Coordinates of C-alpha atoms in Angstrom, one line a residue:
M22 CA 141.2 -19.7 249.3
A23 CA 137.7 -20.5 248.3
R24 CA 138.8 -22.5 245.2
N25 CA 140.8 -24.8 247.4
K26 CA 137.6 -26.6 248.7
Y27 CA 135.7 -29.5 247.3
D28 CA 132.3 -28.0 248.4
V29 CA 132.7 -24.7 246.6
D30 CA 131.8 -24.3 243.0
E31 CA 134.4 -23.1 240.6
V32 CA 134.0 -19.7 239.2
V33 CA 135.0 -19.6 235.5
E34 CA 137.2 -16.6 235.2
Q35 CA 137.3 -16.7 231.4
K36 CA 133.7 -16.6 230.0
F37 CA 133.0 -18.3 226.7
D38 CA 133.2 -16.3 223.5
I39 CA 133.2 -17.2 219.9
K40 CA 137.0 -17.1 219.8
Q41 CA 137.0 -20.3 221.8
L42 CA 135.1 -22.1 219.0
K43 CA 137.7 -20.7 216.6
R44 CA 140.4 -22.3 218.8
L45 CA 138.6 -25.6 218.6
V46 CA 138.5 -25.2 214.8
D47 CA 142.3 -24.8 215.0
Y48 CA 142.6 -28.3 216.5
I49 CA 140.4 -29.6 213.6
R50 CA 142.3 -27.8 210.8
P51 CA 145.2 -30.4 210.5
Y52 CA 142.6 -33.0 209.6
K53 CA 140.7 -30.8 207.1
G54 CA 141.7 -33.2 204.2
K55 CA 140.1 -36.2 205.9
M56 CA 137.1 -34.2 207.0
L57 CA 136.6 -32.8 203.5
F58 CA 136.8 -36.3 202.0
V59 CA 134.2 -37.6 204.5
L60 CA 132.0 -34.6 203.8
V61 CA 132.1 -35.1 200.1
L62 CA 131.3 -38.8 200.6
M63 CA 128.3 -38.1 202.8
L64 CA 127.0 -35.3 200.6
S65 CA 127.1 -37.5 197.5
S66 CA 125.4 -40.3 199.5
S67 CA 122.7 -37.9 200.7
G68 CA 122.3 -36.4 197.3
L69 CA 121.7 -39.7 195.7
G70 CA 119.4 -40.7 198.6
M71 CA 117.1 -37.8 197.7
F72 CA 116.1 -39.6 194.5
L73 CA 114.6 -42.6 196.4
P74 CA 111.2 -40.8 197.2
K75 CA 111.2 -39.5 193.6
F76 CA 111.6 -43.1 192.3
L77 CA 108.6 -44.0 194.5
Q78 CA 106.5 -41.2 193.0
I79 CA 107.4 -42.3 189.4
E80 CA 106.5 -45.9 190.2
M81 CA 103.2 -44.9 191.8
D82 CA 102.1 -42.5 189.1
K83 CA 103.5 -44.1 186.0
Y84 CA 105.1 -47.6 186.1
I85 CA 102.5 -49.3 188.3
P86 CA 99.5 -48.0 186.4
D87 CA 101.2 -48.9 183.1
K88 CA 102.2 -52.3 184.6
D89 CA 105.8 -51.7 183.4
I90 CA 107.5 -54.5 185.4
K91 CA 110.9 -54.0 183.6
S92 CA 111.1 -50.4 184.6
I93 CA 110.0 -51.1 188.1
V94 CA 112.8 -53.8 188.5
M95 CA 115.4 -51.4 187.0
L96 CA 114.4 -48.6 189.3
T97 CA 114.4 -50.9 192.3
A98 CA 117.9 -52.2 191.4
L99 CA 119.1 -48.6 191.0
A100 CA 117.6 -47.8 194.4
G101 CA 119.5 -50.8 195.8
V102 CA 122.8 -49.5 194.5
I103 CA 122.1 -46.1 196.1
V104 CA 121.3 -47.8 199.4
L105 CA 124.5 -49.9 199.2
Y106 CA 126.6 -46.8 198.4
S107 CA 125.0 -45.1 201.4
V108 CA 125.9 -48.0 203.7
I109 CA 129.5 -48.1 202.6
S110 CA 129.8 -44.3 202.9
T111 CA 128.4 -44.4 206.4
R112 CA 130.9 -47.1 207.4
I113 CA 133.8 -45.1 206.0
K114 CA 132.6 -42.0 207.7
I115 CA 132.4 -43.8 211.1
D116 CA 135.9 -45.1 210.8
V117 CA 137.5 -41.9 209.7
T118 CA 135.6 -39.5 212.0
T119 CA 136.1 -41.7 215.0
K120 CA 139.9 -41.8 214.5
V121 CA 140.1 -38.1 213.7
G122 CA 137.9 -37.2 216.7
Q123 CA 140.2 -39.3 219.1
D124 CA 143.3 -37.7 217.5
I125 CA 141.9 -34.3 218.3
I126 CA 141.0 -35.3 221.8
H127 CA 144.5 -36.6 222.3
T128 CA 146.0 -33.3 221.1
I129 CA 143.8 -31.2 223.4
R130 CA 144.6 -33.4 226.4
E131 CA 148.3 -33.3 225.5
D132 CA 148.3 -29.5 225.4
I133 CA 146.6 -29.4 228.8
F134 CA 149.0 -31.9 230.4
K135 CA 152.0 -30.2 228.9
H136 CA 150.9 -26.8 230.3
L137 CA 150.2 -28.4 233.7
Q138 CA 153.8 -29.5 233.7
E139 CA 154.9 -25.9 233.4
L140 CA 152.6 -24.2 235.9
P141 CA 154.1 -23.1 239.2
F142 CA 153.5 -24.7 242.6
S143 CA 151.2 -21.9 243.5
Y144 CA 148.6 -23.1 240.9
Y145 CA 148.5 -26.5 242.7
D146 CA 148.5 -24.9 246.1
E147 CA 145.2 -23.1 245.3
R148 CA 143.2 -26.0 243.9
P149 CA 142.1 -29.5 244.9
H150 CA 144.0 -31.8 242.5
G151 CA 140.7 -33.7 241.7
K152 CA 139.4 -30.5 240.1
I153 CA 142.5 -30.3 237.9
Q154 CA 142.3 -34.0 236.9
V155 CA 138.6 -33.7 235.9
R156 CA 139.5 -31.1 233.3
V157 CA 142.2 -33.3 231.7
V158 CA 140.1 -36.5 231.6
N159 CA 136.3 -36.0 231.9
Y160 CA 135.9 -32.6 230.3
V161 CA 138.0 -33.5 227.3
N162 CA 136.3 -36.8 226.9
N163 CA 132.9 -35.0 226.7
L164 CA 134.0 -33.3 223.5
S165 CA 134.5 -36.7 221.8
D166 CA 131.0 -37.0 220.2
L167 CA 131.0 -33.4 219.1
L168 CA 134.3 -33.8 217.3
S169 CA 133.8 -37.4 216.0
N170 CA 130.3 -37.1 214.6
G171 CA 128.6 -33.8 215.4
I172 CA 130.4 -31.5 213.0
I173 CA 130.3 -33.8 209.9
N174 CA 126.7 -34.8 210.6
T175 CA 125.6 -31.2 211.0
I176 CA 127.2 -30.0 207.8
T177 CA 125.9 -33.0 205.9
D178 CA 122.4 -32.5 207.3
L179 CA 122.4 -28.7 206.5
C180 CA 123.2 -29.6 202.9
N181 CA 120.5 -32.3 203.0
L182 CA 118.0 -29.7 204.0
I183 CA 118.9 -27.7 200.9
F184 CA 118.6 -30.8 198.7
I185 CA 115.2 -31.7 200.4
L186 CA 113.8 -28.3 200.0
I187 CA 114.7 -28.2 196.3
F188 CA 112.9 -31.5 195.7
M189 CA 110.0 -30.5 197.9
F190 CA 109.5 -27.1 196.1
A191 CA 109.8 -28.9 192.7
M192 CA 107.1 -31.3 193.7
S193 CA 104.6 -28.9 195.5
P194 CA 105.4 -25.3 196.6
K195 CA 102.1 -25.2 198.5
L196 CA 102.8 -28.3 200.6
T197 CA 106.4 -27.1 201.2
L198 CA 105.3 -23.8 202.6
I199 CA 102.9 -25.6 205.0
C200 CA 105.8 -27.7 206.2
L201 CA 108.0 -24.6 206.8
C202 CA 105.3 -23.0 209.0
G203 CA 106.6 -24.9 212.0
L204 CA 110.2 -23.6 211.8
P205 CA 109.5 -20.1 213.4
V206 CA 107.9 -21.9 216.4
L207 CA 110.9 -24.1 216.8
V208 CA 113.3 -21.1 216.6
I209 CA 111.4 -19.3 219.4
Y210 CA 111.5 -22.5 221.5
V211 CA 115.3 -22.9 220.9
V212 CA 116.0 -19.3 222.0
F213 CA 113.8 -19.8 225.1
L214 CA 115.9 -23.0 226.1
K215 CA 119.3 -21.6 225.2
R216 CA 120.2 -19.7 228.4
R217 CA 118.6 -22.2 230.7
Q218 CA 120.4 -25.1 229.0
S219 CA 123.8 -23.5 229.0
H220 CA 123.5 -22.5 232.7
A221 CA 122.4 -26.1 233.6
W222 CA 125.5 -27.6 232.0
Q223 CA 127.8 -25.1 233.7
V224 CA 126.2 -26.1 237.1
Q225 CA 126.6 -29.8 236.2
S226 CA 130.3 -29.4 235.4
N227 CA 130.8 -27.6 238.7
K228 CA 129.1 -30.4 240.7
Q229 CA 131.1 -33.0 238.8
S230 CA 134.3 -31.2 239.6
N231 CA 133.4 -31.0 243.3
L232 CA 132.6 -34.7 243.4
N233 CA 135.9 -35.6 241.7
A234 CA 137.9 -33.4 244.0
Y235 CA 136.4 -35.1 247.1
I236 CA 137.0 -38.6 245.8
A237 CA 140.6 -37.8 245.0
E238 CA 141.1 -36.2 248.5
S239 CA 139.4 -39.2 250.2
I240 CA 141.6 -41.7 248.4
N241 CA 144.8 -39.9 249.3
G242 CA 143.7 -39.6 252.9
I243 CA 142.2 -43.1 253.3
R244 CA 144.6 -44.1 256.1
V245 CA 143.7 -41.1 258.2
T246 CA 140.0 -41.7 257.5
Q247 CA 140.2 -45.3 258.8
A248 CA 142.5 -44.4 261.7
F249 CA 140.0 -41.8 263.0
V250 CA 136.9 -43.9 262.0
R251 CA 135.5 -41.2 259.7
E252 CA 134.0 -43.6 257.2
E253 CA 130.3 -42.8 258.1
K254 CA 130.8 -39.1 258.1
N255 CA 132.7 -39.2 254.8
M256 CA 129.9 -41.2 253.3
D257 CA 127.5 -38.5 254.2
I258 CA 129.6 -35.9 252.6
F259 CA 130.1 -38.1 249.5
N260 CA 126.3 -38.7 249.2
D261 CA 125.6 -35.0 249.4
L262 CA 128.1 -34.2 246.7
S263 CA 126.9 -37.1 244.6
M264 CA 123.2 -36.1 244.9
S265 CA 124.1 -32.6 243.9
Y266 CA 125.8 -33.9 240.8
R267 CA 122.9 -36.2 240.1
N268 CA 120.3 -33.5 240.4
A269 CA 122.4 -31.1 238.3
W270 CA 122.9 -33.8 235.6
L271 CA 119.2 -34.6 235.5
K272 CA 118.3 -31.0 235.1
A273 CA 120.8 -30.5 232.3
V274 CA 119.7 -33.6 230.5
Y275 CA 116.0 -32.5 231.0
Y276 CA 116.8 -29.4 228.9
N277 CA 118.6 -31.5 226.3
F278 CA 115.7 -33.9 225.9
A279 CA 113.2 -31.0 225.8
M280 CA 114.4 -30.3 222.2
G281 CA 113.5 -33.6 220.5
P282 CA 109.8 -33.8 221.6
M283 CA 109.2 -30.3 220.4
V284 CA 110.7 -31.2 217.0
D285 CA 108.5 -34.3 216.8
L286 CA 105.4 -32.3 217.8
I287 CA 105.9 -29.7 215.2
S288 CA 106.7 -32.4 212.6
T289 CA 103.5 -34.3 213.5
I290 CA 101.3 -31.3 213.3
T291 CA 102.7 -30.0 210.0
T292 CA 102.5 -33.5 208.5
S293 CA 98.9 -33.8 209.5
F294 CA 98.1 -30.5 207.8
I295 CA 99.9 -31.7 204.7
Y296 CA 97.8 -34.9 204.6
V297 CA 94.6 -32.9 205.0
V298 CA 95.6 -30.5 202.2
G299 CA 97.1 -33.2 200.0
V300 CA 94.1 -35.5 200.2
S301 CA 91.8 -32.5 199.6
C302 CA 93.7 -31.7 196.5
I303 CA 93.6 -35.3 195.2
I304 CA 89.8 -35.5 195.9
N305 CA 89.3 -32.3 193.9
G306 CA 91.1 -33.7 190.9
G307 CA 94.7 -33.2 191.6
Q308 CA 94.7 -29.5 192.3
S309 CA 98.2 -27.8 192.5
G310 CA 99.6 -30.9 190.8
V311 CA 99.2 -33.1 193.9
T312 CA 98.7 -36.8 192.9
V313 CA 98.8 -39.9 195.1
G314 CA 102.4 -40.5 194.1
V315 CA 103.3 -36.8 194.8
L316 CA 101.7 -37.1 198.3
I317 CA 103.4 -40.3 199.1
A318 CA 106.8 -39.0 197.9
F319 CA 106.3 -35.7 199.7
T320 CA 105.5 -37.3 203.0
A321 CA 108.7 -39.3 202.6
Y322 CA 110.6 -36.0 202.1
I323 CA 108.9 -34.6 205.2
S324 CA 110.4 -37.3 207.4
R325 CA 113.7 -36.6 205.8
F326 CA 113.2 -32.9 206.3
W327 CA 112.7 -33.2 210.1
A328 CA 115.5 -35.8 210.6
P329 CA 118.2 -33.2 209.8
I330 CA 116.4 -30.7 212.0
N331 CA 116.6 -33.3 214.8
T332 CA 120.3 -33.8 214.1
I333 CA 121.0 -30.0 214.1
A334 CA 119.0 -29.7 217.4
S335 CA 121.2 -32.5 218.9
F336 CA 124.3 -30.8 217.6
Y337 CA 123.1 -27.6 219.2
N338 CA 122.6 -29.4 222.5
S339 CA 126.1 -30.9 222.2
L340 CA 127.6 -27.5 221.4
L341 CA 126.0 -25.9 224.5
T342 CA 127.3 -28.8 226.6
A343 CA 130.8 -28.6 225.0
I344 CA 130.9 -24.8 225.7
S345 CA 130.6 -25.4 229.4
Y346 CA 133.6 -27.7 229.2
L347 CA 135.6 -25.6 226.7
E348 CA 135.4 -22.7 229.1
R349 CA 137.3 -24.7 231.7
I350 CA 139.6 -26.5 229.2
F351 CA 140.9 -23.3 227.6
E352 CA 141.0 -21.5 231.0
T353 CA 143.5 -24.2 232.1
I354 CA 145.5 -23.9 228.9
D355 CA 145.5 -20.1 229.3
E356 CA 146.6 -20.2 233.0
P357 CA 149.6 -17.9 233.1
V358 CA 153.0 -19.6 233.7
E359 CA 154.3 -17.2 236.3
V360 CA 157.7 -19.0 236.7
K361 CA 159.1 -19.1 233.1
D362 CA 162.1 -18.2 231.1
A363 CA 162.6 -14.5 230.4
P364 CA 162.6 -13.6 226.7
D365 CA 166.4 -13.0 226.8
A366 CA 167.2 -15.9 229.1
T367 CA 170.4 -17.8 228.5
D368 CA 171.7 -21.2 229.6
M369 CA 173.1 -21.4 233.1
P370 CA 176.9 -22.1 232.9
P371 CA 178.3 -25.0 234.9
I372 CA 177.6 -24.1 238.5
K373 CA 180.5 -23.7 240.9
G374 CA 178.4 -23.2 244.0
D375 CA 178.5 -19.6 245.2
V376 CA 175.0 -18.5 246.4
S377 CA 173.7 -15.1 247.4
F378 CA 170.4 -13.7 248.5
E379 CA 170.1 -9.9 248.1
N380 CA 167.3 -8.2 249.9
V381 CA 164.8 -11.0 249.0
K382 CA 161.1 -10.5 249.8
F383 CA 158.5 -13.1 249.1
S384 CA 154.8 -13.8 249.9
Y385 CA 152.4 -16.6 248.8
E386 CA 149.5 -14.2 249.3
D387 CA 149.3 -10.5 249.0
G388 CA 149.8 -8.8 252.3
V389 CA 151.1 -11.9 254.1
P390 CA 154.9 -11.7 253.8
I391 CA 156.9 -14.9 254.3
L392 CA 160.4 -13.5 253.8
K393 CA 161.3 -9.9 254.6
D394 CA 164.5 -8.5 253.2
V395 CA 166.6 -11.7 253.5
S396 CA 170.3 -11.5 252.6
F397 CA 173.1 -14.0 253.0
D398 CA 176.1 -15.3 251.1
V399 CA 177.3 -18.9 250.7
K400 CA 180.6 -19.9 249.4
Q401 CA 181.3 -22.8 247.0
G402 CA 181.4 -26.2 248.9
Q403 CA 179.8 -24.9 252.1
T404 CA 177.1 -26.7 253.9
I405 CA 174.3 -24.4 255.2
A406 CA 171.7 -25.7 257.7
I407 CA 168.4 -23.9 258.0
V408 CA 166.4 -24.2 261.2
G409 CA 163.5 -22.5 262.8
P410 CA 159.9 -22.9 263.8
T411 CA 157.3 -24.4 261.5
G412 CA 156.1 -21.9 258.9
A413 CA 159.1 -19.6 259.4
G414 CA 160.1 -19.8 255.7
K415 CA 162.8 -22.4 255.7
T416 CA 161.4 -24.4 252.7
T417 CA 160.5 -21.2 251.0
I418 CA 164.2 -20.2 250.8
V419 CA 165.3 -23.4 249.0
N420 CA 162.2 -23.2 246.8
L421 CA 163.3 -19.8 245.7
L422 CA 166.8 -21.1 245.1
S423 CA 165.4 -23.8 242.8
R424 CA 163.1 -21.1 241.3
F425 CA 159.9 -22.9 242.0
Y426 CA 158.5 -19.4 242.8
N427 CA 159.6 -15.9 241.7
V428 CA 160.7 -13.5 244.3
D429 CA 158.6 -10.4 245.0
S430 CA 161.7 -8.2 245.1
G431 CA 165.4 -8.6 245.5
K432 CA 167.7 -11.1 243.8
V433 CA 168.9 -14.7 244.1
L434 CA 172.3 -15.2 242.6
I435 CA 174.3 -18.3 241.8
D436 CA 178.0 -17.7 240.9
G437 CA 177.0 -14.0 240.6
I438 CA 174.3 -14.7 238.0
D439 CA 170.7 -13.7 238.6
I440 CA 168.8 -17.0 238.3
S441 CA 165.7 -15.1 236.9
K442 CA 167.8 -14.4 233.8
V443 CA 168.7 -18.0 233.0
K444 CA 166.7 -20.8 231.5
I445 CA 164.9 -22.8 234.2
H446 CA 165.8 -26.2 232.7
S447 CA 169.5 -25.4 232.6
L448 CA 169.4 -24.3 236.3
R449 CA 167.4 -27.2 237.8
T450 CA 169.4 -29.9 235.9
Q451 CA 172.4 -28.8 238.0
M452 CA 170.6 -29.0 241.3
G453 CA 169.5 -32.0 243.4
V454 CA 166.4 -31.6 245.5
M455 CA 164.9 -33.9 248.0
M456 CA 161.7 -32.4 249.3
Q457 CA 159.9 -33.0 252.5
D458 CA 157.3 -35.1 250.7
S459 CA 159.1 -38.2 249.6
F460 CA 157.1 -38.9 246.5
I461 CA 157.5 -42.4 245.0
F462 CA 156.2 -43.1 241.5
S463 CA 154.7 -46.5 240.4
G464 CA 157.3 -48.7 238.9
T465 CA 160.5 -50.4 240.1
I466 CA 162.8 -49.1 242.8
M467 CA 165.5 -48.8 240.1
D468 CA 163.3 -46.5 238.0
N469 CA 162.5 -44.3 241.0
I470 CA 166.1 -43.8 241.8
R471 CA 167.0 -43.2 238.2
Y472 CA 164.1 -40.7 237.8
G473 CA 166.4 -37.6 237.8
N474 CA 169.2 -39.1 235.7
K475 CA 167.9 -41.3 232.9
T476 CA 171.4 -42.1 231.6
A477 CA 172.6 -43.5 234.9
T478 CA 173.8 -47.1 234.8
D479 CA 172.6 -49.8 237.2
E480 CA 176.0 -49.7 239.0
E481 CA 175.6 -45.9 239.5
V482 CA 172.1 -46.4 240.9
I483 CA 173.3 -49.1 243.3
K484 CA 176.3 -46.9 244.4
A485 CA 173.9 -44.0 245.2
A486 CA 171.7 -46.4 247.2
K487 CA 174.7 -47.7 249.2
T488 CA 175.7 -44.1 250.0
V489 CA 172.4 -43.4 251.6
C490 CA 172.2 -46.8 253.3
A491 CA 169.2 -47.9 251.1
H492 CA 171.0 -50.9 249.5
D493 CA 170.5 -53.4 252.3
F494 CA 166.7 -53.0 252.7
I495 CA 166.3 -52.9 248.9
M496 CA 168.1 -56.2 248.5
E497 CA 165.9 -57.8 251.2
M498 CA 162.8 -57.2 249.0
E499 CA 161.6 -60.0 246.7
D500 CA 163.1 -58.6 243.4
G501 CA 165.7 -56.3 244.8
Y502 CA 166.1 -53.2 242.7
N503 CA 163.5 -54.5 240.2
T504 CA 160.8 -54.7 242.9
Q505 CA 157.6 -53.0 241.8
V506 CA 156.3 -50.3 244.2
N507 CA 152.9 -48.8 244.2
E508 CA 152.0 -45.2 243.6
R509 CA 153.2 -43.0 246.4
G510 CA 155.2 -46.0 247.7
S511 CA 152.5 -47.4 249.8
R512 CA 154.4 -50.7 250.2
L513 CA 157.4 -48.9 251.7
S514 CA 157.8 -47.3 255.1
V515 CA 158.2 -43.6 255.4
G516 CA 161.9 -44.0 256.2
Q517 CA 162.4 -46.3 253.2
R518 CA 160.7 -43.8 250.9
Q519 CA 162.9 -41.0 252.2
L520 CA 166.1 -43.1 251.5
I521 CA 165.0 -43.9 248.0
S522 CA 164.2 -40.2 247.4
F523 CA 167.6 -39.3 248.9
A524 CA 169.4 -41.7 246.4
R525 CA 167.4 -40.1 243.6
A526 CA 168.7 -36.7 244.5
L527 CA 172.3 -37.9 244.9
L528 CA 172.3 -39.8 241.6
A529 CA 171.8 -36.5 239.7
D530 CA 175.3 -35.5 240.9
P531 CA 174.2 -31.9 241.5
A532 CA 176.4 -28.9 242.0
I533 CA 174.0 -27.7 244.6
L534 CA 172.2 -30.2 246.9
I535 CA 169.0 -29.3 248.8
L536 CA 167.8 -31.6 251.5
D537 CA 164.5 -30.7 253.0
E538 CA 163.9 -32.8 256.2
A539 CA 165.9 -35.6 254.5
T540 CA 166.4 -37.6 257.7
S541 CA 163.2 -36.8 259.6
S542 CA 161.8 -40.4 259.3
I543 CA 165.0 -42.3 259.6
D544 CA 165.7 -44.2 262.8
T545 CA 168.7 -43.2 265.0
E546 CA 170.8 -46.2 264.1
T547 CA 170.4 -45.6 260.4
E548 CA 171.0 -41.9 260.8
I549 CA 174.5 -42.6 262.3
V550 CA 175.5 -44.8 259.3
L551 CA 173.8 -42.3 256.8
Q552 CA 175.8 -39.4 258.3
E553 CA 179.1 -41.0 257.2
G554 CA 177.8 -41.2 253.6
L555 CA 176.5 -37.7 253.8
N556 CA 179.8 -36.3 254.9
N557 CA 181.6 -37.8 251.9
L558 CA 178.8 -36.7 249.6
L559 CA 178.8 -33.0 250.8
K560 CA 182.5 -32.5 250.3
G561 CA 183.1 -29.9 247.6
R562 CA 179.4 -29.5 247.0
T563 CA 177.3 -26.5 248.1
S564 CA 174.5 -27.9 250.2
F565 CA 171.4 -26.6 252.0
I566 CA 169.9 -28.8 254.7
I567 CA 166.6 -28.1 256.4
A568 CA 166.2 -30.1 259.6
H569 CA 164.3 -30.2 262.8
R570 CA 166.6 -32.9 264.2
L571 CA 169.6 -30.8 265.2
S572 CA 171.9 -33.9 265.5
T573 CA 172.1 -34.1 261.7
I574 CA 173.4 -30.5 261.2
K575 CA 176.1 -30.1 263.9
N576 CA 178.9 -30.3 261.3
A577 CA 177.3 -27.6 259.0
D578 CA 179.6 -24.7 258.1
T579 CA 176.8 -22.3 258.9
I580 CA 173.5 -22.7 260.7
M581 CA 170.8 -20.0 260.0
Y582 CA 167.9 -19.6 262.4
I583 CA 164.9 -18.4 260.4
D584 CA 161.9 -16.8 262.1
K585 CA 159.4 -14.0 261.5
G586 CA 160.5 -13.6 257.9
G587 CA 164.2 -13.1 258.4
I588 CA 167.5 -14.5 259.7
V589 CA 167.5 -14.2 263.5
E590 CA 171.0 -15.4 263.9
A591 CA 173.7 -17.4 261.9
G592 CA 176.9 -19.1 262.8
S593 CA 178.4 -22.5 263.5
H594 CA 176.9 -24.9 266.0
D595 CA 179.4 -24.0 268.7
E596 CA 179.1 -20.3 268.1
L597 CA 175.3 -20.3 268.3
L598 CA 175.4 -22.3 271.5
E599 CA 177.8 -19.8 273.0
N600 CA 175.5 -16.9 272.0
K601 CA 172.6 -18.6 274.0
G602 CA 170.0 -17.2 271.6
A603 CA 167.2 -18.7 269.7
Y604 CA 169.2 -21.7 268.4
Y605 CA 170.5 -22.4 271.9
E606 CA 166.9 -22.5 273.2
L607 CA 165.9 -24.9 270.4
Y608 CA 168.9 -27.1 271.0
M609 CA 168.3 -27.3 274.7
S610 CA 164.6 -28.1 274.2
Q611 CA 165.6 -31.2 272.3
Y612 CA 168.5 -32.4 274.4
M613 CA 167.7 -31.4 278.0

C-alpha cells in the first residue's frame, strides 16, 4: 500500500473542521477553574497597567509644571506597586499554565496510546511504525505552547485591546481613528497568508513523518544495512528526506515570520502619522485636546495597542500550525477499532478446548483471498500441526483463532461458542501465543517471562524456563534471571529469544496453546531435550503448532497441509506419508 512507504506523503483522510477545535476545548475543560483564575489575574494586572501611561500624562501636564514633588512620588510609588503586581501575576501565570498545558498534553498522548493498544494488526501492517510514533510524540509536543500560553495570552490581549481602545478614545478620538486605519490592511494580509501558511505546515508535517519513518526503519534494520554495506546508499536516502523536511520547515516558518514584520510596518506608519498630526495640533495651540502629555501617553498606548496585535498574530500562526497536527492526532484517535467487543458481548467461560472453523473466509486486502471456505474440528486436548508453503495462510488460521483479525465470513467456535460474541480480553487471557517474531522487551529476563502472567511467582517462572530448556543458559548469564536485556533482545541469540518467548507463553497456563515456528531457531540437540518438555506440556491441552521443521510435529494428533487458501489434506504423520500427497513430498524434500 502507498501509505506503507517512507517516501510517500500521508494523505489526511479526515480534513480539519471547527469540531476538532471543539474537541481540543474538551481537553481544556477539566482545567477551566485554573484557567479562569489565571485569566482574572492577568486581566486585573493588564487593567491596572493601563493606568501607567495615564499617570505619565498627569505628571507631564500637571505635576511637573506645578512642581508637585509629593504627588509625583506618590504616583511613582503607585506605579511601582502596579508593576510589582504585574510581575507576580506573570510568575503565577507561567507556573499554572505550564502545568496545565503539560497535563493536557499528557491526556492527549494517553488517549492516542490507549487507542493504539486497541487497533488491530492490520493498522500496523499498513503503516511504517515511525509515522505512527511521530504522531504520539512530536505532533502532540507541538501543541504544548498553544495550550500552555497561547490561549491565555490571546484572551488576555483581546481584553487588553478593549481596555486600550477605551483609554485611547477617551484621550483623543482623532488619533485613535488614525491608529485604526492600519487594521483593514492587516486583515487583508492575514487572509492572503492563511491558505499558504496552512498548506506549508501540512507539507512540513508530512516530511517530518517521512523522515521519522525512515530513521525508525533504519535503526531496526541496522544489522542488515551493515551486513550488505548499504551505509552510503542509506545516507543518500536520509539526506534527501532530511533536506525535504528542512525545505518544508523553512517555507512554513517563512510564512509564520511574514506576519510580524507586517504588523511592525503598519505600526510604524500609523505611529508616524500620529506624531505628525499630534505635533501639528500642539503647535496650533492644542487642537482636539492634544497636549504634550496626551501625545506622550498616547504613543505609549500605541505600543501597547500593537503588542496584543502581535500576540494575536502569533496565536493565529500557532493555531494554523496546530491544525496541521490536530488533523493527524484526531485521525489516529478516530481510527476505527475493527476487532472489538460486540455490544452484547459476554465473558468467555473457562475454555475446555474444542475448536471449530465453519466455512471461514478471510482476506487482508479486498480481492486477494487468503482462506477460502476453511472448515475443521479439533477436540479438547488434541495437538494440531499446520504445515504448508510460505504465504499459504498457516499463521492466519491461528491469528483468527486468537481474534487478532475478524473473519470475512463463516465462524470460529471454541467449545461451541462463536468467539466474535465474547469479550476479547476474556478470550485471550485463556490462550497462550508464541508468535514467529520472538519479541523481547527491555528489562530483566524474569520480567519478560512473567509478561503474560504478572502474578506468577519466581518459582513458577523458573519452572516454565526449565520446561523449555531455557534455565541453563539463563543461569550462565551474569545476573541469572535478573539479567537486563535490551529492547528486542539484542544481547540474546535468536534461539535464546525463542526459548524465553516460549517460557512466557507456557507460564500463562493457557487452555489453548499456539506455537508459531516455536522451534525454528533452536539447534537440534536442544530440540531433542525441548521435545520431552513439550510432550508433557501438551497433555490435556489443545495445541496448534505451525512448523516448517517436520521433526517437531511427528507426534501431533492431526497434521493439516494448507495451500491455496484451503486444507489440501489432513491426518496423522503416518497416514499422510502413506497417502504420498503434498505432505509426503514436503517430508521427502527435507529428509531425502
